[in-house]
mmCIF file of C-alpha atoms in Angstrom:
data_model
loop_
_atom_site.group_PDB
_atom_site.id
_atom_site.type_symbol
_atom_site.label_atom_id
_atom_site.label_comp_id
_atom_site.label_asym_id
_atom_site.label_seq_id
_atom_site.Cartn_x
_atom_site.Cartn_y
_atom_site.Cartn_z
ATOM 1 C CA UNK A 1 40.724 -0.127 47.977
ATOM 2 C CA UNK A 2 38.123 1.281 50.250
ATOM 3 C CA UNK A 3 39.569 3.122 53.263
ATOM 4 C CA UNK A 4 37.443 4.241 56.206
ATOM 5 C CA UNK A 5 38.938 7.149 58.193
ATOM 6 C CA UNK A 6 37.607 7.728 61.656
ATOM 7 C CA UNK A 7 38.192 10.985 63.483
ATOM 8 C CA UNK A 8 37.935 10.361 67.177
ATOM 9 C CA UNK A 9 37.212 13.847 68.363
ATOM 10 C CA UNK A 10 33.971 15.501 69.371
ATOM 11 C CA UNK A 11 35.458 19.048 68.877
ATOM 12 C CA UNK A 12 34.199 20.954 65.821
ATOM 13 C CA UNK A 13 37.624 22.344 64.714
ATOM 14 C CA UNK A 14 39.774 19.380 65.942
ATOM 15 C CA UNK A 15 43.170 19.187 64.262
ATOM 16 C CA UNK A 16 42.810 15.334 64.264
ATOM 17 C CA UNK A 17 39.695 15.825 62.149
ATOM 18 C CA UNK A 18 41.442 18.258 59.808
ATOM 19 C CA UNK A 19 44.251 15.699 59.452
ATOM 20 C CA UNK A 20 41.733 12.883 58.728
ATOM 21 C CA UNK A 21 40.080 14.969 56.013
ATOM 22 C CA UNK A 22 43.516 15.757 54.508
ATOM 23 C CA UNK A 23 44.401 12.038 54.552
ATOM 24 C CA UNK A 24 41.011 11.122 52.965
ATOM 25 C CA UNK A 25 41.521 13.666 50.145
ATOM 26 C CA UNK A 26 45.023 12.306 49.546
ATOM 27 C CA UNK A 27 43.754 8.716 49.487
ATOM 28 C CA UNK A 28 41.205 9.702 46.857
ATOM 29 C CA UNK A 29 43.901 11.487 44.775
ATOM 30 C CA UNK A 30 45.840 8.227 44.812
ATOM 31 C CA UNK A 31 42.846 6.486 43.241
ATOM 32 C CA UNK A 32 41.216 4.833 46.269
ATOM 33 C CA UNK A 33 37.855 5.268 48.025
ATOM 34 C CA UNK A 34 37.920 7.115 51.257
ATOM 35 C CA UNK A 35 35.049 7.574 53.722
ATOM 36 C CA UNK A 36 35.375 9.952 56.647
ATOM 37 C CA UNK A 37 33.501 9.175 59.829
ATOM 38 C CA UNK A 38 33.620 12.245 62.097
ATOM 39 C CA UNK A 39 32.536 11.211 65.555
ATOM 40 C CA UNK A 40 31.606 14.829 66.260
ATOM 41 C CA UNK A 41 28.860 14.519 63.588
ATOM 42 C CA UNK A 42 28.132 10.676 63.930
ATOM 43 C CA UNK A 43 27.361 10.777 67.597
ATOM 44 C CA UNK A 44 27.073 7.382 69.311
ATOM 45 C CA UNK A 45 25.354 6.421 72.518
ATOM 46 C CA UNK A 46 27.560 5.267 75.430
ATOM 47 C CA UNK A 47 28.442 1.708 74.681
ATOM 48 C CA UNK A 48 26.408 -0.997 76.323
ATOM 49 C CA UNK A 49 26.410 -4.628 75.219
ATOM 50 C CA UNK A 50 22.683 -4.636 75.888
ATOM 51 C CA UNK A 51 21.891 -1.930 73.352
ATOM 52 C CA UNK A 52 24.764 -2.368 70.803
ATOM 53 C CA UNK A 53 22.406 -3.300 67.924
ATOM 54 C CA UNK A 54 19.748 -0.642 68.420
ATOM 55 C CA UNK A 55 21.127 2.742 67.301
ATOM 56 C CA UNK A 56 21.131 3.841 63.673
ATOM 57 C CA UNK A 57 24.560 5.588 63.918
ATOM 58 C CA UNK A 58 26.050 2.439 65.380
ATOM 59 C CA UNK A 59 24.803 0.515 62.365
ATOM 60 C CA UNK A 60 26.385 3.026 60.035
ATOM 61 C CA UNK A 61 29.711 2.828 61.898
ATOM 62 C CA UNK A 62 29.650 -0.977 61.779
ATOM 63 C CA UNK A 63 28.667 -1.183 58.142
ATOM 64 C CA UNK A 64 31.317 1.287 57.078
ATOM 65 C CA UNK A 65 34.164 -0.379 58.968
ATOM 66 C CA UNK A 66 33.104 -3.827 57.894
ATOM 67 C CA UNK A 67 33.096 -2.784 54.207
ATOM 68 C CA UNK A 68 36.516 -1.242 54.428
ATOM 69 C CA UNK A 69 39.715 -2.849 53.197
ATOM 70 C CA UNK A 70 41.840 -0.796 55.583
ATOM 71 C CA UNK A 71 41.217 1.746 58.393
ATOM 72 C CA UNK A 72 42.605 5.011 59.599
ATOM 73 C CA UNK A 73 42.028 5.860 63.277
ATOM 74 C CA UNK A 74 42.719 9.378 64.403
ATOM 75 C CA UNK A 75 42.583 10.705 67.951
ATOM 76 C CA UNK A 76 43.511 13.773 69.920
ATOM 77 C CA UNK A 77 45.785 12.934 72.858
ATOM 78 C CA UNK A 78 43.998 13.495 76.173
ATOM 79 C CA UNK A 79 45.986 12.835 79.307
ATOM 80 C CA UNK A 80 48.337 10.525 77.534
ATOM 81 C CA UNK A 81 45.670 8.335 75.822
ATOM 82 C CA UNK A 82 42.980 8.261 73.178
ATOM 83 C CA UNK A 83 39.760 10.205 73.309
ATOM 84 C CA UNK A 84 36.853 8.743 75.067
ATOM 85 C CA UNK A 85 34.710 9.297 72.061
ATOM 86 C CA UNK A 86 37.050 7.092 69.961
ATOM 87 C CA UNK A 87 37.260 4.434 72.681
ATOM 88 C CA UNK A 88 33.461 4.341 72.878
ATOM 89 C CA UNK A 89 33.252 3.854 69.091
ATOM 90 C CA UNK A 90 35.855 1.116 69.117
ATOM 91 C CA UNK A 91 33.901 -0.741 71.856
ATOM 92 C CA UNK A 92 31.148 -1.209 69.308
ATOM 93 C CA UNK A 93 33.516 -2.966 66.940
ATOM 94 C CA UNK A 94 34.761 -6.579 67.387
ATOM 95 C CA UNK A 95 37.256 -8.915 65.690
ATOM 96 C CA UNK A 96 35.062 -9.204 62.579
ATOM 97 C CA UNK A 97 35.527 -5.515 61.781
ATOM 98 C CA UNK A 98 39.309 -5.406 62.053
ATOM 99 C CA UNK A 99 40.491 -8.943 61.230
ATOM 100 C CA UNK A 100 43.331 -8.842 58.698
ATOM 101 C CA UNK A 101 42.877 -5.133 57.963
ATOM 102 C CA UNK A 102 45.746 -2.737 58.190
ATOM 103 C CA UNK A 103 45.169 0.040 60.509
ATOM 104 C CA UNK A 104 46.965 3.436 60.460
ATOM 105 C CA UNK A 105 47.099 5.188 63.797
ATOM 106 C CA UNK A 106 47.130 9.010 63.824
ATOM 107 C CA UNK A 107 47.184 11.548 66.650
ATOM 108 C CA UNK A 108 47.188 15.196 67.267
ATOM 109 C CA UNK A 109 48.613 16.538 70.540
ATOM 110 C CA UNK A 110 49.064 19.904 72.243
ATOM 111 C CA UNK A 111 52.656 19.071 72.944
ATOM 112 C CA UNK A 112 55.372 18.020 70.488
ATOM 113 C CA UNK A 113 53.883 14.671 69.596
ATOM 114 C CA UNK A 114 51.198 12.278 70.854
ATOM 115 C CA UNK A 115 53.115 8.986 71.177
ATOM 116 C CA UNK A 116 51.187 7.666 74.251
ATOM 117 C CA UNK A 117 47.873 7.794 72.452
ATOM 118 C CA UNK A 118 49.326 5.977 69.478
ATOM 119 C CA UNK A 119 50.706 3.128 71.575
ATOM 120 C CA UNK A 120 47.324 2.756 73.288
ATOM 121 C CA UNK A 121 45.542 2.820 69.971
ATOM 122 C CA UNK A 122 47.800 0.172 68.623
ATOM 123 C CA UNK A 123 47.270 -1.999 71.684
ATOM 124 C CA UNK A 124 43.482 -1.882 71.073
ATOM 125 C CA UNK A 125 43.982 -2.671 67.285
ATOM 126 C CA UNK A 126 46.205 -5.712 68.167
ATOM 127 C CA UNK A 127 43.457 -6.941 70.545
ATOM 128 C CA UNK A 128 40.791 -6.878 67.945
ATOM 129 C CA UNK A 129 43.088 -8.683 65.393
ATOM 130 C CA UNK A 130 43.849 -5.676 63.212
ATOM 131 C CA UNK A 131 47.251 -5.332 61.571
ATOM 132 C CA UNK A 132 49.071 -2.268 62.927
ATOM 133 C CA UNK A 133 50.813 -0.264 60.379
ATOM 134 C CA UNK A 134 54.424 0.074 61.603
ATOM 135 C CA UNK A 135 54.475 3.761 60.648
ATOM 136 C CA UNK A 136 52.119 6.257 62.374
ATOM 137 C CA UNK A 137 51.411 9.931 62.177
ATOM 138 C CA UNK A 138 51.562 12.321 65.089
ATOM 139 C CA UNK A 139 51.359 16.040 64.793
ATOM 140 C CA UNK A 140 51.766 18.422 67.709
ATOM 141 C CA UNK A 141 52.468 22.043 68.601
ATOM 142 C CA UNK A 142 53.025 24.232 65.529
ATOM 143 C CA UNK A 143 52.702 21.203 63.158
ATOM 144 C CA UNK A 144 48.912 21.269 63.855
ATOM 145 C CA UNK A 145 48.364 24.311 61.547
ATOM 146 C CA UNK A 146 46.228 23.849 58.396
ATOM 147 C CA UNK A 147 45.436 26.144 55.508
ATOM 148 C CA UNK A 148 41.848 27.205 54.775
ATOM 149 C CA UNK A 149 41.869 24.474 52.055
ATOM 150 C CA UNK A 150 42.661 21.818 54.687
ATOM 151 C CA UNK A 151 46.348 21.182 53.930
ATOM 152 C CA UNK A 152 49.026 21.236 56.531
ATOM 153 C CA UNK A 153 50.955 24.474 56.537
ATOM 154 C CA UNK A 154 54.376 23.011 57.147
ATOM 155 C CA UNK A 155 55.969 21.263 54.197
ATOM 156 C CA UNK A 156 57.737 18.789 56.375
ATOM 157 C CA UNK A 157 54.403 17.668 57.853
ATOM 158 C CA UNK A 158 53.057 17.199 54.276
ATOM 159 C CA UNK A 159 56.066 15.085 53.277
ATOM 160 C CA UNK A 160 55.807 12.947 56.459
ATOM 161 C CA UNK A 161 52.165 12.375 56.081
ATOM 162 C CA UNK A 162 52.472 11.524 52.382
ATOM 163 C CA UNK A 163 55.355 9.062 53.038
ATOM 164 C CA UNK A 164 53.465 7.368 55.806
ATOM 165 C CA UNK A 165 50.234 7.276 53.741
ATOM 166 C CA UNK A 166 52.059 5.614 50.855
ATOM 167 C CA UNK A 167 53.570 3.022 53.210
ATOM 168 C CA UNK A 168 50.131 2.360 54.669
ATOM 169 C CA UNK A 169 48.453 1.985 51.175
ATOM 170 C CA UNK A 170 51.212 -0.322 49.869
ATOM 171 C CA UNK A 171 51.007 -2.529 53.040
ATOM 172 C CA UNK A 172 47.168 -2.568 52.835
ATOM 173 C CA UNK A 173 47.297 -3.592 49.174
ATOM 174 C CA UNK A 174 49.906 -6.287 49.900
ATOM 175 C CA UNK A 175 47.969 -7.884 52.827
ATOM 176 C CA UNK A 176 44.751 -7.643 50.848
ATOM 177 C CA UNK A 177 46.241 -9.803 48.194
ATOM 178 C CA UNK A 178 47.104 -12.477 50.731
ATOM 179 C CA UNK A 179 43.650 -12.678 52.255
#
């Protein structure tokens, strides 16, 4: 399967981006393709329906998501919601990009967990006809520490992420067979 992993932060050392890169590496280790789209690197203009087709980075985002079999969306939690950068990127994508694709929602929060951003993200996914993975990943506080190699420091974070990732991949494979 081909999985696109979108990091919805515009911060260079964002823990949500570190988590996305760890997830992508794990996806590849499990024999699937993984593409990381880091919205700090792939900067998009502010969404406007009038200019949606014009920008090269928008085309790259759209082509990548359209070609994916499943999607990982990661966001930092800002004021109880998703980042503006991720919301802007999602505004460029319509039903065609998410229809019948399983989406794993992932968050990183300064507090214990980022549940509010995950529920907001799942509402958006539902409205663009994606299939929300019932499991999600949220890391917060001390759980946001990563090694220099990009692996979570805490063993329980690794176990939780791997368990959720396996669930997501199995669900994605199952729904893909039905399509």
